[in-house]
XYZ file of C-alpha atoms in Angstrom:
352
model
C 0.000 0.000 0.000
C 1.381 3.464 -0.850
C 2.649 5.204 2.277
C 3.864 8.770 2.781
C 6.932 8.664 0.467
C 4.948 7.152 -2.390
C 2.045 9.592 -2.008
C 4.412 12.564 -1.687
C 6.205 11.453 -4.845
C 2.876 11.453 -6.686
C 1.919 14.842 -5.203
C 5.203 16.379 -6.312
C 4.693 14.964 -9.799
C 1.256 16.540 -10.068
C 2.661 19.848 -8.793
C 5.385 19.741 -11.455
C 3.258 18.682 -14.410
C -0.412 19.534 -13.955
C -1.033 22.705 -11.926
C -2.501 25.665 -13.778
C -4.420 23.471 -16.198
C -8.160 23.797 -16.780
C -10.296 20.683 -16.363
C -11.989 20.606 -19.753
C -13.831 17.313 -19.284
C -14.149 14.428 -16.841
C -14.781 10.821 -17.790
C -15.857 8.386 -15.078
C -15.072 4.890 -16.304
C -15.924 3.064 -13.085
C -18.190 4.767 -10.541
C -16.919 2.488 -7.772
C -13.904 4.781 -7.495
C -16.291 7.619 -6.583
C -18.125 5.824 -3.800
C -17.037 8.490 -1.310
C -18.431 11.219 -3.563
C -21.988 10.878 -2.350
C -23.686 13.178 -4.909
C -22.663 10.715 -7.620
C -20.643 10.619 -10.862
C -22.685 13.202 -12.779
C -22.178 15.775 -10.035
C -18.466 14.919 -9.853
C -18.057 15.562 -13.573
C -20.000 18.831 -13.511
C -18.289 20.147 -10.375
C -14.776 19.661 -11.768
C -15.330 20.769 -15.355
C -14.433 24.419 -15.872
C -12.225 24.659 -12.798
C -8.423 24.701 -12.876
C -5.962 22.674 -10.823
C -4.500 25.206 -8.414
C -2.385 23.511 -5.732
C -1.261 20.025 -4.721
C -1.139 19.137 -1.020
C -0.743 16.061 1.154
C -1.263 14.927 4.697
C -0.152 11.416 5.532
C -1.408 9.119 2.787
C -4.057 11.539 1.473
C -3.419 14.068 -1.245
C -5.699 16.770 -2.512
C -5.805 19.292 -5.329
C -7.204 22.749 -4.682
C -9.183 24.298 -7.521
C -9.593 27.741 -9.068
C -12.929 29.094 -10.225
C -13.227 30.772 -13.633
C -12.426 34.158 -12.053
C -9.247 32.796 -10.471
C -10.557 32.650 -6.900
C -10.055 29.597 -4.729
C -12.915 27.097 -4.905
C -14.492 26.152 -1.595
C -13.886 22.432 -2.142
C -10.910 20.308 -3.142
C -10.400 17.117 -5.117
C -9.249 14.460 -2.643
C -7.367 11.406 -3.889
C -6.695 8.304 -1.824
C -4.548 5.704 -3.560
C -5.663 2.832 -1.327
C -3.794 -0.409 -2.012
C -3.080 -0.025 -5.712
C -4.139 3.421 -6.899
C -2.057 5.382 -9.394
C -2.278 8.929 -10.733
C -0.691 9.028 -14.180
C 0.056 12.038 -16.368
C -0.191 11.710 -20.138
C 0.941 14.720 -22.178
C -0.855 15.288 -25.455
C 1.579 15.059 -28.393
C 1.766 17.733 -31.073
C 2.565 17.599 -34.780
C 1.535 15.203 -37.530
C 4.743 13.248 -38.276
C 4.942 9.481 -38.128
C 6.587 9.513 -34.716
C 3.940 11.928 -33.468
C 1.261 9.586 -34.767
C 2.740 6.829 -32.647
C 2.786 9.192 -29.677
C -0.862 10.028 -30.334
C -1.741 6.330 -30.338
C 0.071 5.882 -27.025
C -1.713 8.956 -25.632
C -5.110 7.605 -26.659
C -4.466 4.100 -25.321
C -6.564 3.439 -22.232
C -4.588 1.906 -19.354
C -5.885 -1.269 -17.832
C -7.916 -0.602 -14.665
C -8.565 3.037 -15.629
C -11.312 4.406 -13.356
C -11.400 8.186 -13.883
C -9.868 10.434 -16.547
C -9.497 14.210 -16.394
C -8.965 16.012 -19.698
C -6.763 19.036 -18.977
C -6.006 22.023 -21.169
C -2.675 23.806 -21.673
C -1.155 25.715 -18.769
C -2.527 29.241 -18.459
C -5.097 28.739 -21.226
C -7.869 30.337 -19.132
C -8.161 32.976 -16.451
C -8.714 30.254 -13.850
C -5.549 28.450 -14.819
C -3.631 31.673 -15.117
C -4.429 32.462 -11.519
C -1.977 29.781 -10.450
C 0.669 29.543 -13.173
C 1.928 31.955 -15.763
C 1.481 31.734 -19.508
C 2.700 28.579 -21.224
C 6.467 28.656 -21.776
C 7.402 25.111 -22.782
C 6.124 22.639 -25.353
C 4.747 20.446 -22.561
C 2.817 23.350 -21.028
C 1.402 24.447 -24.387
C -0.383 21.149 -25.064
C -3.231 19.367 -23.361
C -2.868 16.593 -20.843
C -4.732 13.696 -19.308
C -4.676 12.938 -15.604
C -5.635 9.294 -15.117
C -6.713 7.541 -11.936
C -5.896 3.846 -12.281
C -6.752 1.378 -9.523
C -6.588 -2.393 -9.885
C -8.018 -3.374 -6.500
C -10.521 -0.518 -6.110
C -9.614 0.318 -2.507
C -8.751 3.913 -3.439
C -10.894 6.662 -4.829
C -11.542 10.304 -5.627
C -14.086 12.705 -4.160
C -14.749 16.378 -3.543
C -14.635 17.646 0.031
C -15.234 21.165 1.440
C -12.151 23.044 2.576
C -12.018 23.943 6.266
C -9.394 25.813 8.331
C -6.797 23.770 10.195
C -4.397 26.321 11.617
C -1.597 24.891 13.790
C -1.556 26.026 17.394
C 1.928 27.437 16.839
C 0.682 29.823 14.155
C -1.142 33.086 14.651
C -2.631 34.633 11.528
C -3.136 38.384 11.853
C -3.663 37.806 15.581
C -7.217 36.633 14.880
C -8.603 33.440 16.379
C -9.194 30.771 13.686
C -12.885 30.455 14.564
C -13.337 34.174 13.939
C -11.827 34.091 10.459
C -13.632 33.588 7.200
C -12.287 30.978 4.811
C -11.091 33.671 2.394
C -8.836 35.065 5.138
C -7.097 31.745 5.870
C -3.931 31.049 3.838
C -4.483 28.216 1.393
C -1.858 26.016 3.050
C -3.904 26.095 6.274
C -7.047 24.829 4.558
C -7.671 21.089 4.427
C -10.515 18.981 3.083
C -13.047 18.323 5.811
C -12.685 14.582 5.186
C -8.959 14.777 5.957
C -8.957 17.055 8.990
C -8.979 14.150 11.467
C -5.698 12.848 10.032
C -2.729 13.744 12.231
C 0.215 15.692 10.889
C 3.079 13.538 9.647
C 6.779 13.709 10.603
C 7.670 15.636 7.439
C 5.088 18.338 8.178
C 6.739 21.567 9.340
C 4.190 21.754 12.174
C 4.590 18.159 13.342
C 4.574 18.167 17.162
C 6.679 15.370 18.744
C 5.567 16.420 22.228
C 1.910 15.903 21.290
C 2.739 12.456 19.906
C 4.587 11.608 23.114
C 1.485 12.512 25.146
C -0.623 10.199 22.993
C 1.893 7.392 23.482
C 1.621 7.772 27.248
C -2.157 7.411 27.140
C -2.237 3.950 25.568
C -1.000 0.456 26.398
C -1.311 -0.669 22.770
C 1.790 -2.038 21.093
C 3.961 0.653 19.573
C 3.561 -0.573 15.999
C -0.230 -0.462 16.282
C 0.068 3.126 17.504
C 2.432 4.076 14.670
C -0.161 2.818 12.199
C -2.938 4.883 13.802
C -3.332 7.817 11.408
C -4.943 9.932 14.125
C -1.712 9.744 16.164
C 0.939 10.033 13.451
C 0.116 9.871 9.765
C 1.838 8.548 6.684
C 3.400 5.467 8.279
C 2.305 2.057 7.059
C 3.498 -1.487 7.589
C 6.757 -1.168 5.659
C 8.087 1.996 7.251
C 6.851 1.056 10.724
C 8.981 -2.095 10.573
C 11.951 -0.128 9.250
C 11.704 2.544 11.953
C 11.265 -0.005 14.737
C 14.343 -1.876 13.523
C 16.397 1.322 13.559
C 15.134 2.180 17.064
C 15.693 -1.433 18.271
C 12.107 -1.732 19.479
C 9.783 -4.736 19.381
C 6.461 -4.039 17.676
C 4.457 -5.233 20.714
C 6.180 -3.017 23.296
C 3.396 -0.946 24.935
C 3.600 2.642 23.741
C 3.247 4.063 27.227
C 6.373 2.184 28.403
C 8.667 4.008 25.999
C 10.988 6.421 27.740
C 11.313 9.982 26.503
C 14.645 9.044 24.930
C 13.148 5.988 23.202
C 10.259 8.079 21.878
C 12.669 10.676 20.530
C 14.844 8.003 18.908
C 11.820 6.295 17.358
C 10.379 9.500 15.893
C 13.808 10.389 14.531
C 13.983 6.921 12.940
C 10.527 7.352 11.399
C 11.528 10.726 9.975
C 14.821 9.421 8.611
C 13.343 6.400 6.902
C 10.561 8.478 5.329
C 13.053 11.040 4.022
C 15.381 8.377 2.645
C 12.542 6.567 0.915
C 11.226 9.820 -0.525
C 14.662 10.582 -1.947
C 14.610 7.145 -3.620
C 11.160 7.716 -5.109
C 9.407 5.348 -2.690
C 9.253 1.575 -2.448
C 8.056 -0.523 -5.387
C 7.660 -4.255 -4.810
C 5.537 -4.662 -7.935
C 4.065 -2.637 -10.793
C 1.249 -1.259 -8.637
C 3.243 1.675 -7.271
C 4.668 4.128 -9.799
C 5.020 7.886 -9.962
C 2.948 10.066 -12.312
C 5.227 9.180 -15.228
C 4.889 5.445 -14.568
C 8.352 5.066 -13.026
C 9.055 2.810 -10.038
C 10.831 3.803 -6.824
C 13.849 1.869 -5.591
C 13.951 2.192 -1.784
C 13.272 -1.553 -1.457
C 16.995 -2.007 -2.131
C 17.714 -0.238 1.187
C 15.261 -2.084 3.443
C 16.726 -3.457 6.665
C 13.674 -5.273 8.020
C 10.601 -5.531 5.827
C 10.510 -8.602 3.601
C 13.849 -9.965 4.872
C 12.726 -13.030 6.835
C 15.515 -15.627 7.002
C 18.200 -13.124 5.992
C 20.947 -11.866 8.333
C 20.268 -8.752 10.370
C 22.522 -6.074 8.903
C 23.316 -4.540 12.283
C 24.156 -7.856 13.900
C 26.288 -8.881 10.943
C 28.289 -5.667 11.253
C 28.828 -6.462 14.952
C 30.018 -9.994 14.155
C 26.842 -11.699 15.380
C 24.619 -14.147 13.523
C 20.933 -13.308 13.832
C 18.333 -14.006 11.176
C 15.360 -11.722 10.618
C 11.986 -13.283 11.430
C 8.489 -12.737 10.109
C 5.626 -12.815 12.601
C 1.863 -12.343 12.175
C 0.513 -8.902 13.021
C -3.128 -7.804 12.583
C -3.718 -9.824 9.396
C -0.346 -8.638 8.109
C 3.266 -9.397 8.974
C 5.954 -7.835 11.099
C 9.654 -8.291 10.452
C 12.232 -7.943 13.214
C 15.580 -9.104 14.494
C 15.208 -11.446 17.521
C 18.460 -10.132 18.994
C 18.099 -6.378 18.380
C 14.356 -6.185 18.968
C 13.610 -8.431 21.920
C 10.040 -9.166 22.894
C 8.757 -7.225 25.920
C 8.430 -9.258 29.119
C 4.685 -8.654 29.349
C 4.095 -10.097 25.913
């Protein structure tokens, strides 16, 4: 399942290739991918058409695109995308020209990917006043042609939907010395607006307003195993099974150790490990075990080459090997999934 690095890679790709483009048409191929858009497919198509893609944002594993109205003002709702287990957002640039090679490019552009669920037909950058509100006039061949933004999802656990934008101003921020509940939406900076459906998701370790002290307080309030808490998106977002195992290995913690038993130093070390592994994976373009995770250009990430724990059952623990010890990684059942750990470095808690 795509976790923070994979979703951030997709978000960055959309920001680089698709912002400032007008949604000229929407084609819903499979309405099951819109099950969270309660008004239905027809409303989804109408609501998006004529608006421009304005900004690309992410919190945890959710990403959303803010929209511009025809007059360039910010729309009061955003397009939320959740990739689920196998979702992909793919960019297809419309080719220009009439040569033989361009004809082949046109055929590739028109080819419908397998498991296509939703397609957005986008115009050139800056082609309308709405698009121009976000990006300047077209300056490259890519920006001067149309584009398709395709939502592909084999397993149908992901989806797209529109959600109203609501303020979510961090406690550490004061905007014009006005209390957030006294401000109108138009007065709140766009980066402090989130889709209502996403507001319950906690900030992730790469968020500039991530609060380790708040996470520590949540740890102290629960006796649940630390891995279960790491996977709770209301405590800390963006971490899934892969990166939880990697961070726990780096912090030398067993997945079942009760969260409230972690010392302040252990909590700090664990959160630092989570942050490091997320940053390293993001730099590598994410983790791709199969063809289901790719970036917007269809390219795979390669962080799986750097994994120390996940998927390494029966292989030597890298840390133990460096210390001259022999310890083989083990795979153990965990909430209908698996956990990978080193029996020497990550000893089971006594209460287990």
